Amino acid sequence: MRLAFILGEIGSGLRRNLSMVVSVILVTFISLTFVGAAGMLQLQINQMKGYWYDKVQVAVFLCVETSTAASCASGPVTDEQRSAIEATLETPAVAQYVASYHFESQTDALEHFREQFANSPIVDSVTADQLPESFRVSLVDPQKYEVINEIFSSLPGVEVVVDQREILERVFSVMNIASLVAVGIAAVMIVCAILLIATTIRLSAFSRRRETGIMRLVGASKAVIQLPFILEGVIAAVIGAVLASLVLWAVARFFIGGWLAQQYPDTAFISDGSVLLIAPGLLLLGALLAGISSLLTLRRYLKV
Amino acid sequence: MIRFDNVTKVYDQNSRPALDSVSVEIDRGDFAFLVGSSGSGKSTFIRLVLKEDRATRGAVYVAGQNVANIPSWRVPKLRRGIGVVFQDFRLLPNKTVASNVAFAMQVIGKSRAVIRETVPEVLKTVGLEGKDHRMPHELSGGEQQRVAIARAIVNKPGILLADEPTGNLDPTTSMGIMNVLDRINQNGTTVVMATHDNVIVNHMRRRVIELQDGRMVRDEAHGIYVGSQEGQPSTEAKESAL
């Protein structure tokens, strides 16, 4: 009975303030979409880190004819230098850091280059002897790149030691910035949402002051008087959160899964299942936002 | 049932107290008029009983309990034991007569069955049989006040407080309302009615507690009241109607 009554009150409250309720729904929808987008970006970064960090290597590039680096002043790498480098890789001091390594010859390098730039006209103008030979070293712990760098960059015949992780870090930092921007927008929108919810509840309390006045007089409990208002805000916010989750799911499914994954088949993307991780958080966040802001508002505007 | 023990209420430090050292006891089953001109402290008296305000000094006891000691979460329970009627009826315009009365039961969680049974009974007590489905605006002032009374007593409170219940009504209608209040009192409910309508007070010959500038100046068992007129219909008009 009491439940049915409270539900009825909520229904009439929502109808009475329809335009405000719609605006609460939209604002929470937008703000939570940004929150969720930031979350998905982070998930994507983690996914890519896991995927790429297993594959990244330290590349020890050897000198070629066209090298301009100071260490290559004496011309292209000689066979002795090459075997000296390989021998260094085998010494126990270095081997403890190395999971595996292989040698990439100039022909291999050209092949990879052609794969990578398959659609670019640059492929036709590049020849094998322009590309450096290299040792591709996988580390046991990718963080230990500095050790390898120190040992090999001073060896004769080595042009440069490159940590591929650094290239990835650059990509990740761009993504991190994007997710920070999303969080920043979300924060502003959340402030909007809180203020809007507070205003809505205030209006709602004002338009029903006759009812609440009578409720007070006949001895209705604080919960019965306040609950309809709080739930009104919570329901609107949760609807916004559901919409945000649906949009994120659609993005994951149709944009990331359907388009991006097809365009970049060798990149690991998050699946639409990851939205399941984020959606409960969004729902909870929406409900909390509305609950707290309406509680605070009611304390000021609805004396019991 | 209601006891004021040297109660003083000060709203504003710079002006005189709204109630000044008032001591009075109203027993269970009493019918008491609280008379005095506007600003004499009648409404403050009622607000203190309901714990809408806190006494500055002294203690207010309702049903044997010092209201100052009632924690805020128990205040609703205190108010369930007190029915209140106002000059301006305070009905919900978008609800029928029956729903207005039922509302008071719904909000304290009474079951649908109890509500269905009690509401027609109470409407009969106040003389509104057959008007269950009317809207407030379709009723006369007197009928609207009867709905308000029905709402105030539907939860069977021990005390009924009426703050100028006849203030907006003509003399004949006022007497009808007084009959309803009298009947409620005879059923055992303590009734406290704040008014400055001397015609009614003089006609009823009940206990009269007179306030003047916040001080209690008179407490008579079967008193009369010769107060100022304050926008009331003239005494003659009322008397001719009786």
Coordinates of C-alpha atoms in Angstrom, one line a residue:
Chain A
M1 CA 0.0 0.0 0.0
R2 CA 2.6 2.5 1.1
L3 CA 4.7 1.4 -1.9
A4 CA 1.8 1.9 -4.3
F5 CA 1.2 5.3 -2.8
I6 CA 4.8 6.4 -3.1
L7 CA 5.0 5.1 -6.7
G8 CA 1.9 7.1 -7.5
E9 CA 3.4 10.2 -6.0
I10 CA 6.6 9.7 -8.1
G11 CA 4.5 9.2 -11.2
S12 CA 2.6 12.4 -10.7
G13 CA 5.8 14.3 -9.8
L14 CA 7.5 13.1 -13.0
R15 CA 4.5 14.1 -15.1
R16 CA 4.2 17.5 -13.5
N17 CA 7.8 18.4 -14.1
L18 CA 8.2 16.6 -17.4
S19 CA 10.4 19.2 -19.2
M20 CA 12.8 19.4 -16.2
V21 CA 12.9 15.7 -15.9
V22 CA 13.8 15.4 -19.6
S23 CA 16.6 17.9 -19.2
V24 CA 17.9 15.9 -16.2
I25 CA 17.9 12.8 -18.3
L26 CA 19.7 14.4 -21.1
V27 CA 22.4 16.1 -19.0
T28 CA 23.1 12.9 -17.1
F29 CA 23.1 11.0 -20.3
I30 CA 25.7 13.3 -21.9
S31 CA 27.9 13.5 -18.8
L32 CA 27.9 9.8 -18.2
T33 CA 28.6 9.1 -21.8
F34 CA 31.8 11.1 -21.4
V35 CA 32.6 9.3 -18.2
G36 CA 32.1 6.0 -19.9
A37 CA 34.1 7.0 -23.0
A38 CA 37.0 7.9 -20.7
G39 CA 36.6 4.5 -19.1
M40 CA 36.6 2.7 -22.4
L41 CA 39.7 4.6 -23.6
Q42 CA 41.5 3.4 -20.5
L43 CA 40.3 -0.2 -21.2
Q44 CA 41.5 0.2 -24.7
I45 CA 44.9 1.4 -23.6
N46 CA 45.3 -1.6 -21.3
Q47 CA 44.2 -3.9 -24.0
M48 CA 46.8 -2.5 -26.4
K49 CA 49.5 -2.5 -23.8
G50 CA 48.9 -6.1 -23.1
Y51 CA 48.8 -6.9 -26.7
W52 CA 51.8 -4.9 -27.9
Y53 CA 54.1 -5.2 -25.0
D54 CA 54.4 -8.9 -25.7
K55 CA 55.4 -8.1 -29.3
V56 CA 57.6 -5.0 -28.9
Q57 CA 61.3 -5.5 -29.3
V58 CA 64.4 -3.5 -28.9
A59 CA 65.8 -3.1 -32.4
V60 CA 69.6 -2.8 -32.7
F61 CA 70.1 -1.1 -36.1
L62 CA 73.4 -1.7 -37.8
C63 CA 75.2 0.8 -40.1
V64 CA 74.5 0.9 -43.8
E65 CA 76.1 2.9 -46.6
T66 CA 73.7 5.8 -46.2
S67 CA 73.9 6.1 -42.4
T68 CA 74.7 9.6 -41.2
A69 CA 75.2 8.8 -37.5
A70 CA 78.6 9.5 -36.0
S71 CA 79.0 5.9 -34.9
C72 CA 78.8 4.9 -38.5
A73 CA 81.6 7.2 -39.8
S74 CA 83.7 4.2 -40.7
G75 CA 81.1 2.9 -43.2
P76 CA 78.7 0.0 -43.2
V77 CA 78.9 -2.7 -40.7
T78 CA 81.5 -5.4 -41.3
D79 CA 80.9 -9.1 -40.9
E80 CA 83.3 -9.1 -37.9
Q81 CA 81.4 -6.3 -36.2
R82 CA 78.1 -8.2 -36.8
S83 CA 79.4 -11.4 -35.2
A84 CA 80.8 -9.4 -32.3
I85 CA 77.4 -7.9 -31.7
E86 CA 75.8 -11.3 -31.9
A87 CA 78.4 -12.7 -29.5
T88 CA 77.6 -9.9 -27.0
L89 CA 74.0 -10.9 -27.1
E90 CA 75.0 -14.4 -26.1
T91 CA 77.2 -13.4 -23.1
P92 CA 75.6 -14.2 -19.8
A93 CA 75.6 -10.6 -18.7
V94 CA 73.3 -9.7 -21.5
A95 CA 71.5 -13.1 -22.1
Q96 CA 69.8 -12.9 -18.7
Y97 CA 67.7 -10.0 -20.0
V98 CA 67.0 -11.4 -23.4
A99 CA 64.1 -13.7 -24.0
S100 CA 64.9 -14.2 -27.7
Y101 CA 66.4 -12.4 -30.6
H102 CA 66.7 -12.8 -34.3
F103 CA 68.5 -11.1 -37.1
E104 CA 66.7 -9.1 -39.7
S105 CA 68.6 -8.9 -42.9
Q106 CA 68.2 -6.1 -45.5
T107 CA 65.9 -8.3 -47.6
D108 CA 63.7 -9.1 -44.6
A109 CA 63.6 -5.4 -43.8
L110 CA 62.5 -4.5 -47.3
E111 CA 59.8 -7.1 -47.1
H112 CA 58.5 -5.8 -43.8
F113 CA 58.7 -2.3 -45.2
R114 CA 56.7 -3.2 -48.2
E115 CA 54.0 -4.8 -46.0
Q116 CA 53.8 -1.8 -43.8
F117 CA 53.5 0.7 -46.5
A118 CA 51.7 -1.4 -49.0
N119 CA 49.4 1.4 -50.2
S120 CA 52.1 4.0 -50.4
P121 CA 54.1 4.9 -53.6
I122 CA 57.2 5.2 -51.5
V123 CA 57.6 1.4 -51.7
D124 CA 58.7 1.6 -55.3
S125 CA 61.6 3.9 -54.6
V126 CA 63.1 2.0 -51.7
T127 CA 65.7 -0.6 -52.2
A128 CA 67.1 -3.2 -49.8
D129 CA 70.5 -1.6 -49.4
Q130 CA 69.0 1.6 -48.1
L131 CA 67.4 -0.3 -45.2
P132 CA 69.5 -1.2 -42.2
E133 CA 70.1 -4.7 -40.9
S134 CA 69.0 -5.2 -37.3
F135 CA 68.9 -7.5 -34.4
R136 CA 65.4 -7.8 -33.0
V137 CA 65.7 -8.4 -29.3
S138 CA 62.7 -9.4 -27.1
L139 CA 63.4 -8.6 -23.5
V140 CA 62.4 -10.7 -20.5
D141 CA 61.4 -7.5 -18.8
P142 CA 60.7 -4.7 -21.3
Q143 CA 61.5 -2.1 -18.7
K144 CA 65.2 -3.1 -18.9
Y145 CA 65.7 -1.4 -22.2
E146 CA 68.3 1.0 -20.8
V147 CA 70.7 -1.8 -20.1
I148 CA 70.6 -3.1 -23.6
N149 CA 70.8 0.5 -24.9
E150 CA 74.0 1.2 -22.9
I151 CA 75.7 -2.0 -24.0
F152 CA 75.0 -1.9 -27.7
S153 CA 74.9 1.7 -28.7
S154 CA 78.6 2.0 -28.1
L155 CA 79.6 -1.1 -30.0
P156 CA 81.2 -0.5 -33.4
G157 CA 78.8 -1.0 -36.4
V158 CA 75.7 -0.1 -34.4
E159 CA 73.9 2.9 -35.7
V160 CA 71.2 3.2 -33.1
V161 CA 69.2 1.2 -30.6
V162 CA 65.5 1.8 -30.7
D163 CA 63.0 0.8 -28.1
Q164 CA 59.7 0.2 -29.9
R165 CA 57.9 0.7 -26.7
E166 CA 58.7 4.4 -26.9
I167 CA 56.7 4.7 -30.1
L168 CA 53.8 3.0 -28.4
E169 CA 54.1 5.2 -25.3
R170 CA 53.5 8.1 -27.6
V171 CA 50.3 6.6 -28.9
F172 CA 49.2 5.8 -25.4
S173 CA 49.9 9.2 -24.1
V174 CA 47.7 10.7 -26.9
M175 CA 45.0 8.3 -25.8
N176 CA 45.5 9.2 -22.2
I177 CA 45.2 12.9 -23.0
A178 CA 42.0 12.1 -24.9
S179 CA 40.6 10.2 -21.9
L180 CA 41.6 13.1 -19.6
V181 CA 39.8 15.5 -21.8
A182 CA 36.7 13.2 -21.7
V183 CA 37.0 13.2 -17.9
G184 CA 37.3 16.9 -17.8
I185 CA 34.2 17.4 -20.0
A186 CA 32.4 14.8 -17.8
A187 CA 33.3 16.7 -14.7
V188 CA 31.8 19.9 -16.0
M189 CA 28.7 18.1 -17.2
I190 CA 28.3 16.4 -13.9
V191 CA 28.4 19.7 -12.1
C192 CA 25.6 20.8 -14.5
A193 CA 23.7 17.6 -13.8
I194 CA 23.9 18.0 -10.0
L195 CA 22.8 21.6 -10.2
L196 CA 20.0 20.7 -12.6
I197 CA 18.8 17.9 -10.4
A198 CA 18.9 20.2 -7.4
T199 CA 16.8 22.8 -9.2
T200 CA 14.3 20.2 -10.5
I201 CA 13.8 18.7 -7.0
R202 CA 13.4 22.2 -5.6
L203 CA 10.7 23.0 -8.2
S204 CA 9.1 19.8 -7.6
A205 CA 9.0 20.3 -3.9
F206 CA 7.6 23.8 -4.4
S207 CA 4.9 22.7 -6.7
R208 CA 3.8 20.1 -4.2
R209 CA 4.2 22.1 -1.1
R210 CA 0.5 21.8 -0.4
E211 CA 0.7 18.1 -0.3
T212 CA 3.8 17.9 1.7
G213 CA 2.4 20.5 4.2
I214 CA -0.6 18.2 4.7
M215 CA 1.6 15.2 5.0
R216 CA 3.6 16.9 7.7
L217 CA 0.5 17.8 9.6
V218 CA -1.1 14.4 9.6
G219 CA 2.2 12.8 10.7
A220 CA 3.7 11.2 7.6
S221 CA 7.2 10.1 8.3
K222 CA 10.2 11.9 6.7
A223 CA 10.8 8.9 4.4
V224 CA 7.3 9.0 3.0
I225 CA 7.5 12.7 2.4
Q226 CA 11.0 12.8 0.9
L227 CA 11.3 9.5 -0.9
P228 CA 9.1 10.4 -3.9
F229 CA 11.3 13.5 -4.6
I230 CA 14.6 11.6 -4.2
L231 CA 13.4 8.7 -6.3
E232 CA 12.2 11.1 -8.9
G233 CA 15.7 12.4 -9.3
V234 CA 17.3 9.0 -9.1
I235 CA 14.9 7.6 -11.8
A236 CA 15.7 10.4 -14.2
A237 CA 19.4 10.0 -13.6
V238 CA 19.3 6.2 -14.0
I239 CA 17.4 6.6 -17.3
G240 CA 20.2 9.0 -18.4
A241 CA 22.8 6.3 -17.4
V242 CA 21.0 3.6 -19.3
L243 CA 21.0 5.8 -22.4
A244 CA 24.7 6.5 -22.0
S245 CA 25.4 2.8 -21.6
L246 CA 23.4 2.0 -24.8
V247 CA 25.3 4.7 -26.7
L248 CA 28.6 3.3 -25.5
W249 CA 27.6 -0.2 -26.4
A250 CA 26.5 1.0 -29.9
V251 CA 29.9 2.7 -30.3
A252 CA 31.8 -0.4 -29.2
R253 CA 29.7 -2.7 -31.3
F254 CA 29.3 -0.8 -34.6
F255 CA 32.1 1.7 -34.6
I256 CA 35.0 -0.1 -32.9
G257 CA 33.9 -3.7 -33.6
G258 CA 32.3 -3.1 -37.0
W259 CA 34.5 -0.5 -38.5
L260 CA 37.8 0.1 -36.7
A261 CA 38.6 -3.6 -36.2
Q262 CA 38.1 -4.1 -39.9
Q263 CA 40.3 -1.2 -40.9
Y264 CA 43.1 -2.2 -38.5
P265 CA 42.9 -6.0 -38.3
D266 CA 46.3 -6.3 -36.5
T267 CA 45.3 -4.1 -33.6
A268 CA 43.6 -5.4 -30.5
F269 CA 40.4 -3.5 -29.8
I270 CA 38.0 -3.8 -26.9
S271 CA 34.9 -5.7 -27.5
D272 CA 31.3 -4.6 -26.8
G273 CA 31.4 -6.8 -23.7
S274 CA 33.7 -4.3 -22.1
V275 CA 30.7 -2.0 -21.8
L276 CA 29.3 -4.5 -19.4
L277 CA 32.2 -3.6 -17.1
I278 CA 31.4 0.2 -17.4
A279 CA 27.6 0.2 -17.4
P280 CA 27.0 -0.8 -13.8
G281 CA 29.5 1.9 -12.7
L282 CA 27.6 4.5 -14.7
L283 CA 24.2 3.4 -13.3
L284 CA 25.6 3.6 -9.8
L285 CA 27.2 6.9 -10.4
G286 CA 24.0 8.4 -11.9
A287 CA 21.9 7.1 -9.0
L288 CA 24.4 8.4 -6.4
L289 CA 24.6 11.8 -8.1
A290 CA 20.9 12.2 -8.1
G291 CA 20.4 10.7 -4.6
I292 CA 23.0 12.9 -2.9
S293 CA 22.1 16.1 -4.7
S294 CA 18.3 15.7 -4.0
L295 CA 19.0 14.8 -0.4
L296 CA 21.0 17.9 0.1
T297 CA 18.3 20.0 -1.6
L298 CA 15.5 18.6 0.4
R299 CA 17.3 19.3 3.6
R300 CA 17.1 22.9 2.7
Y301 CA 13.8 23.2 1.0
L302 CA 11.5 20.6 2.5
K303 CA 11.4 20.9 6.3
V304 CA 9.9 17.9 8.0
Chain B
M1 CA -3.8 16.3 27.5
I2 CA -2.1 19.6 26.8
R3 CA -0.1 21.4 29.5
F4 CA 1.8 24.6 29.1
D5 CA 4.2 25.2 31.9
N6 CA 5.4 28.8 32.1
V7 CA 5.9 28.8 28.3
T8 CA 7.5 31.8 26.7
K9 CA 8.1 32.0 23.0
V10 CA 10.3 34.8 21.5
Y11 CA 10.5 34.9 17.7
D12 CA 12.5 38.1 17.6
Q13 CA 14.7 39.4 20.4
N14 CA 13.7 43.0 19.7
S15 CA 10.0 42.7 20.0
R16 CA 7.7 41.5 22.7
P17 CA 7.4 37.7 23.1
A18 CA 4.6 36.0 21.2
L19 CA 3.8 34.0 24.3
D20 CA 4.8 35.3 27.7
S21 CA 4.9 32.9 30.7
V22 CA 1.7 31.0 29.8
S23 CA 0.7 28.2 32.1
V24 CA -2.5 26.3 31.3
E25 CA -3.7 22.8 31.3
I26 CA -6.3 21.3 29.0
D27 CA -7.7 17.9 30.1
R28 CA -8.6 15.0 28.0
G29 CA -12.1 15.5 26.5
D30 CA -12.1 19.2 27.1
F31 CA -13.5 21.8 24.6
A32 CA -11.5 25.0 25.0
F33 CA -11.7 28.2 23.1
L34 CA -8.5 30.1 22.7
V35 CA -9.5 33.7 22.2
G36 CA -7.8 37.0 21.7
S37 CA -7.2 39.5 18.9
S38 CA -4.8 38.9 16.1
G39 CA -1.2 38.7 17.3
S40 CA -2.3 37.7 20.8
G41 CA -0.4 34.4 20.5
K42 CA -3.2 31.9 19.5
S43 CA -1.4 30.6 16.5
T44 CA 1.9 30.4 18.3
F45 CA 0.1 28.3 21.0
I46 CA -1.0 25.8 18.3
R47 CA 2.4 25.7 16.6
L48 CA 4.0 24.9 20.0
V49 CA 1.6 22.0 20.5
L50 CA 2.5 20.6 17.1
K51 CA 6.2 21.1 17.7
E52 CA 6.4 23.3 14.6
D53 CA 8.3 25.7 16.9
R54 CA 10.3 25.3 20.0
A55 CA 9.4 27.1 23.3
T56 CA 12.0 29.6 24.2
R57 CA 11.4 29.0 27.9
G58 CA 9.2 26.6 29.8
A59 CA 7.8 23.2 28.8
V60 CA 4.9 22.1 26.6
Y61 CA 3.5 18.7 27.4
V62 CA 1.3 16.8 25.0
A63 CA -0.3 13.6 26.2
G64 CA 2.0 13.6 29.2
Q65 CA 5.2 14.0 27.1
N66 CA 7.4 17.1 27.1
V67 CA 7.6 17.9 23.3
A68 CA 11.1 19.3 23.7
N69 CA 12.3 15.8 24.5
I70 CA 10.7 14.2 21.4
P71 CA 13.5 13.5 18.9
S72 CA 12.8 14.8 15.4
W73 CA 12.2 11.4 13.9
R74 CA 9.4 10.9 16.5
V75 CA 7.6 14.1 15.7
P76 CA 5.5 12.5 13.0
K77 CA 4.1 10.2 15.7
L78 CA 3.3 13.2 17.9
R79 CA 1.4 14.8 14.9
R80 CA -0.6 11.6 14.2
G81 CA -2.1 12.1 17.6
I82 CA -3.2 15.7 16.7
G83 CA -5.7 16.7 14.0
V84 CA -5.4 20.3 12.7
V85 CA -8.0 22.4 10.9
F86 CA -7.2 25.9 9.4
Q87 CA -9.1 28.9 8.3
D88 CA -8.2 28.3 4.7
F89 CA -9.2 24.6 4.6
R90 CA -6.0 23.5 2.8
L91 CA -7.6 20.9 0.6
L92 CA -5.9 19.4 -2.4
P93 CA -7.8 20.9 -5.3
N94 CA -7.1 18.0 -7.7
K95 CA -8.4 15.3 -5.5
T96 CA -12.0 14.4 -4.7
V97 CA -13.5 14.8 -1.3
A98 CA -13.0 11.1 -0.5
S99 CA -9.4 11.2 -1.8
N100 CA -8.6 14.2 0.2
V101 CA -9.6 12.4 3.4
A102 CA -8.0 9.2 2.2
F103 CA -4.7 11.0 1.6
A104 CA -4.2 11.5 5.3
M105 CA -4.5 7.8 5.8
Q106 CA -2.4 6.8 2.8
V107 CA 0.6 8.9 3.8
I108 CA 0.8 7.2 7.2
G109 CA 0.6 3.8 5.5
K110 CA -2.9 2.6 6.3
S111 CA -4.1 -0.3 4.3
R112 CA -6.5 0.1 1.4
A113 CA -9.2 -1.9 3.1
V114 CA -9.1 0.2 6.3
I115 CA -9.2 3.4 4.2
R116 CA -12.2 2.2 2.2
E117 CA -14.0 1.4 5.3
T118 CA -13.1 4.5 7.4
V119 CA -13.5 7.3 4.9
P120 CA -17.3 7.0 4.3
E121 CA -17.8 6.7 8.0
V122 CA -15.9 9.9 8.8
L123 CA -17.6 11.8 5.9
K124 CA -20.9 10.8 7.6
T125 CA -19.7 12.1 10.9
V126 CA -19.1 15.6 9.4
G127 CA -22.3 15.5 7.5
L128 CA -21.0 14.9 3.9
E129 CA -22.6 11.6 3.0
G130 CA -22.9 11.2 -0.7
K131 CA -20.4 13.9 -1.6
D132 CA -17.4 11.5 -1.8
H133 CA -16.8 12.1 -5.5
R134 CA -17.2 15.9 -5.5
M135 CA -14.2 18.1 -6.1
P136 CA -13.4 20.8 -3.5
H137 CA -14.2 23.6 -5.9
E138 CA -17.7 22.2 -6.3
L139 CA -18.4 22.6 -2.6
S140 CA -19.4 25.6 -0.4
G141 CA -17.0 27.0 2.1
G142 CA -18.7 25.2 4.9
E143 CA -18.6 21.9 3.1
Q144 CA -14.9 22.4 2.3
Q145 CA -14.2 23.0 6.0
R146 CA -16.1 19.8 6.8
V147 CA -13.8 17.9 4.5
A148 CA -10.9 19.5 6.2
I149 CA -12.3 18.4 9.6
A150 CA -12.9 14.9 8.3
R151 CA -9.3 14.7 7.2
A152 CA -8.1 15.9 10.6
I153 CA -10.0 13.3 12.5
V154 CA -9.8 10.3 10.1
N155 CA -6.8 8.9 11.9
K156 CA -8.6 9.3 15.2
P157 CA -6.4 11.7 17.0
G158 CA -6.8 12.4 20.7
I159 CA -6.6 16.2 20.1
L160 CA -8.2 18.4 17.4
L161 CA -6.7 21.8 17.0
A162 CA -8.7 24.3 15.0
D163 CA -7.1 27.6 14.1
E164 CA -9.9 30.0 13.2
P165 CA -12.0 27.3 11.5
T166 CA -14.9 29.7 11.0
G167 CA -12.9 32.7 9.9
N168 CA -13.9 32.4 6.3
L169 CA -17.5 31.4 6.9
D170 CA -20.8 33.1 7.4
P171 CA -22.6 32.9 10.7
T172 CA -25.0 30.1 9.8
T173 CA -22.4 27.9 8.2
S174 CA -20.1 28.6 11.2
M175 CA -22.7 27.2 13.6
G176 CA -22.9 24.1 11.5
I177 CA -19.1 23.7 11.8
M178 CA -19.4 24.2 15.6
N179 CA -22.0 21.4 15.8
V180 CA -19.6 19.1 14.0
L181 CA -16.7 20.1 16.4
D182 CA -19.1 19.6 19.3
R183 CA -20.0 16.1 18.2
I184 CA -16.4 15.2 17.7
N185 CA -15.7 16.5 21.3
Q186 CA -18.5 14.4 22.6
N187 CA -16.9 11.3 21.1
G188 CA -14.0 12.0 23.5
T189 CA -11.6 14.1 21.4
T190 CA -10.0 17.1 23.1
V191 CA -10.8 20.1 21.0
V192 CA -8.9 23.4 21.1
M193 CA -10.2 26.1 18.9
A194 CA -8.5 29.4 18.4
T195 CA -11.0 32.1 17.4
H196 CA -11.8 35.7 17.8
D197 CA -15.5 35.2 16.9
N198 CA -17.2 36.2 20.0
V199 CA -20.7 35.2 18.8
I200 CA -19.6 31.6 18.6
V201 CA -17.8 31.6 21.9
N202 CA -20.8 33.2 23.7
H203 CA -23.2 30.8 22.1
M204 CA -21.2 27.7 23.0
R205 CA -20.5 28.6 26.6
R206 CA -17.4 26.4 26.9
R207 CA -14.1 27.0 28.5
V208 CA -12.4 30.2 27.4
I209 CA -8.7 30.9 27.6
E210 CA -8.0 34.5 26.6
L211 CA -4.7 35.7 25.5
Q212 CA -3.7 39.3 25.2
D213 CA -0.3 40.3 23.8
G214 CA 1.0 36.9 24.6
R215 CA -0.1 36.8 28.2
M216 CA -2.9 34.7 29.5
V217 CA -5.4 37.1 31.0
R218 CA -8.4 34.8 31.6
D219 CA -9.3 31.1 32.0
E220 CA -13.0 30.6 32.6
A221 CA -14.9 27.2 32.6
H222 CA -18.0 28.6 30.8
G223 CA -16.8 31.9 29.6
I224 CA -17.9 34.5 27.1
Y225 CA -15.8 36.7 25.0
V226 CA -16.2 40.3 24.2
G227 CA -13.4 40.9 21.8
S228 CA -12.7 43.3 19.0
Q229 CA -14.5 42.7 15.7
E230 CA -11.6 42.5 13.3
G231 CA -13.3 42.1 10.1
Q232 CA -15.8 39.6 11.5
P233 CA -19.5 40.1 10.5
S234 CA -21.2 42.3 13.1
T235 CA -22.5 40.7 16.3
E236 CA -26.0 41.6 15.3
A237 CA -25.8 39.8 12.0
K238 CA -24.5 36.7 13.7
E239 CA -27.0 36.7 16.5
S240 CA -29.9 37.1 14.1
A241 CA -28.6 34.1 12.3
L242 CA -28.6 31.9 15.4

